[in-house]
Short mmCIF file of C-alpha atoms in Angstrom, two decimals:
data_model
loop_
_atom_site.label_atom_id
_atom_site.label_comp_id
_atom_site.label_asym_id
_atom_site.label_seq_id
_atom_site.Cartn_x
_atom_site.Cartn_y
_atom_site.Cartn_z
CA MET A 1 16.17 -20.04 -41.84
CA ALA A 2 15.88 -16.39 -42.96
CA ASN A 3 12.98 -14.23 -41.80
CA THR A 4 10.95 -12.76 -44.64
CA GLN A 5 8.58 -10.70 -42.67
CA LEU A 6 10.00 -7.44 -44.01
CA SER A 7 10.12 -8.63 -47.65
CA ASP A 8 6.51 -9.94 -47.40
CA THR A 9 5.37 -6.71 -45.78
CA LEU A 10 6.96 -4.62 -48.48
CA HIS A 11 5.45 -6.90 -51.15
CA VAL A 12 1.91 -6.28 -49.78
CA LEU A 13 2.46 -2.48 -49.61
CA THR A 14 3.97 -2.37 -53.16
CA TYR A 15 1.11 -4.51 -54.49
CA VAL A 16 -1.43 -2.03 -52.95
CA ALA A 17 0.49 0.90 -54.42
CA TYR A 18 0.97 -0.81 -57.82
CA PHE A 19 -2.74 -1.71 -58.20
CA GLY A 20 -3.98 1.39 -56.39
CA GLY A 21 -7.64 2.16 -56.59
CA ARG A 22 -8.54 -1.38 -57.68
CA LYS A 23 -10.46 -3.97 -55.62
CA ILE A 24 -7.74 -6.16 -54.18
CA THR A 25 -8.31 -9.51 -52.39
CA SER A 26 -6.03 -11.29 -49.92
CA GLN A 27 -6.24 -14.21 -52.24
CA GLU A 28 -4.74 -12.18 -55.14
CA MET A 29 -1.91 -10.92 -53.01
CA ALA A 30 -1.33 -14.33 -51.56
CA SER A 31 -1.04 -15.70 -55.13
CA SER A 32 1.59 -13.06 -55.80
CA LEU A 33 3.44 -13.87 -52.70
CA GLU A 34 2.98 -17.65 -53.13
CA THR A 35 1.54 -17.93 -49.50
CA SER A 36 -1.69 -18.23 -47.68
CA PRO A 37 -4.46 -15.53 -47.73
CA SER A 38 -4.53 -15.67 -43.91
CA LEU A 39 -0.75 -14.57 -43.76
CA VAL A 40 -1.60 -11.66 -46.16
CA ARG A 41 -4.56 -10.71 -43.95
CA LYS A 42 -2.43 -10.77 -40.89
CA ILE A 43 0.19 -8.57 -42.63
CA MET A 44 -2.57 -6.10 -43.76
CA ALA A 45 -3.99 -5.95 -40.23
CA ASN A 46 -0.51 -5.15 -38.80
CA LEU A 47 -0.08 -2.40 -41.45
CA LYS A 48 -3.49 -0.83 -40.69
CA GLN A 49 -2.76 -0.92 -36.96
CA HIS A 50 0.45 0.99 -37.66
CA GLY A 51 -1.14 3.54 -39.87
CA LEU A 52 0.42 2.55 -43.14
CA LEU A 53 -2.62 1.01 -44.81
CA VAL A 54 -6.27 2.11 -44.84
CA GLN A 55 -9.46 0.54 -46.06
CA THR A 56 -11.51 2.55 -48.49
CA HIS A 57 -15.07 1.84 -49.67
CA GLY A 58 -15.47 -1.69 -48.22
CA THR A 59 -13.27 -4.44 -47.02
CA THR A 60 -11.40 -5.12 -50.28
CA ASN A 61 -10.49 -1.64 -51.43
CA LEU A 62 -7.22 -0.71 -49.82
CA ALA A 63 -5.00 2.21 -50.03
CA LEU A 64 -1.79 3.47 -48.62
CA ALA A 65 -2.26 5.88 -45.69
CA ARG A 66 0.48 8.06 -47.02
CA GLU A 67 2.11 8.65 -50.35
CA PRO A 68 4.68 6.06 -51.29
CA GLN A 69 7.57 8.53 -51.12
CA ALA A 70 6.57 9.26 -47.52
CA ILE A 71 6.87 5.54 -46.46
CA THR A 72 10.38 4.49 -45.75
CA LEU A 73 11.73 0.90 -45.35
CA ARG A 74 12.49 1.84 -41.86
CA ASP A 75 8.80 2.78 -41.23
CA VAL A 76 7.83 -0.67 -42.51
CA TYR A 77 10.62 -2.37 -40.65
CA ARG A 78 9.43 -0.87 -37.40
CA THR A 79 5.95 -2.31 -37.83
CA LEU A 80 7.17 -5.86 -37.75
CA PRO A 81 5.90 -7.91 -34.68
CA GLY A 82 8.33 -9.24 -32.21
CA ASP A 83 11.92 -8.27 -32.00
CA PRO A 84 12.93 -7.46 -35.68
CA ALA A 85 16.65 -7.38 -35.00
CA LEU A 86 18.66 -8.02 -38.17
CA LEU A 87 21.34 -9.97 -36.27
CA ASN A 88 20.76 -12.00 -33.10
CA VAL A 89 23.31 -12.96 -30.56
CA ASP A 90 23.43 -16.52 -29.34
CA ARG A 91 23.24 -16.06 -25.58
CA HIS A 92 23.56 -19.71 -24.78
CA THR A 93 27.19 -20.03 -24.42
CA SER A 94 29.43 -21.59 -21.89
CA GLU A 95 30.05 -19.59 -18.72
CA HIS A 96 33.13 -21.77 -18.21
CA CYS A 97 34.95 -20.61 -21.35
CA PRO A 98 36.56 -17.15 -21.71
CA VAL A 99 35.29 -16.91 -25.37
CA GLY A 100 31.77 -18.22 -24.35
CA VAL A 101 31.48 -15.62 -21.52
CA ALA A 102 32.72 -12.78 -23.73
CA MET A 103 30.93 -13.41 -27.13
CA PRO A 104 27.39 -12.25 -26.30
CA GLN A 105 28.38 -8.94 -25.00
CA THR A 106 31.05 -8.42 -27.65
CA LEU A 107 28.78 -9.28 -30.50
CA SER A 108 25.81 -7.24 -29.06
CA HIS A 109 28.03 -4.21 -29.31
CA TYR A 110 28.93 -4.75 -32.98
CA TYR A 111 25.48 -5.89 -33.90
CA SER A 112 23.98 -2.71 -32.47
CA GLU A 113 26.29 -0.79 -34.80
CA VAL A 114 25.18 -2.80 -37.75
CA GLN A 115 21.52 -2.33 -36.86
CA ALA A 116 21.90 1.42 -36.54
CA ALA A 117 23.66 1.55 -39.84
CA ALA A 118 21.03 -0.56 -41.49
CA GLU A 119 18.18 1.47 -40.13
CA ALA A 120 19.82 4.67 -41.24
CA GLN A 121 20.04 3.24 -44.79
CA MET A 122 16.44 2.05 -44.62
CA ALA A 123 15.34 5.58 -43.79
CA ARG A 124 16.77 6.67 -47.14
CA ILE A 125 14.84 4.18 -49.25
CA SER A 126 11.12 4.83 -49.78
CA LEU A 127 8.20 2.68 -50.93
CA GLN A 128 8.21 4.86 -54.11
CA ASP A 129 11.77 3.74 -54.87
CA ILE A 130 10.66 0.10 -54.75
CA LEU A 131 7.51 0.83 -56.75
CA ASN A 132 9.61 2.57 -59.46
CA ASP A 133 11.94 -0.42 -59.65
CA VAL A 134 8.98 -2.85 -59.91
CA ARG A 135 7.52 -0.73 -62.69
CA LEU A 136 10.80 -0.65 -64.57
CA GLN A 137 10.98 -4.41 -64.39
CA THR A 138 7.36 -5.01 -65.51
CA THR A 139 7.40 -2.74 -68.53
#
């Protein structure tokens, strides 16, 4: 099953940027994400902890901590809990097979290259880019 943490986190940040200055509830965002308000609150808490989201004037007024153009996908990606590797190596392979022994180390090398390339590309895409695309699609 695909992990949607990055997508959901970007959704929350884009929602806050799109409706900036307006009172926003976790229930509203949960409705947009078609998920539970508790998941949205967990995402918001993580974003606050990592300095990408701030509360203003009470618990339901939220704002980005930086301008959308100053927040990159890589910034958001790096806030994700756990090990947010894009690709994970299956390390439960046979020690009695030459392929089973070699695959974890071999794939780790290539997956590291893919990870570095993906993060470099993420650093070039800002929340403002996403917000612009959302606005284009909703007008």
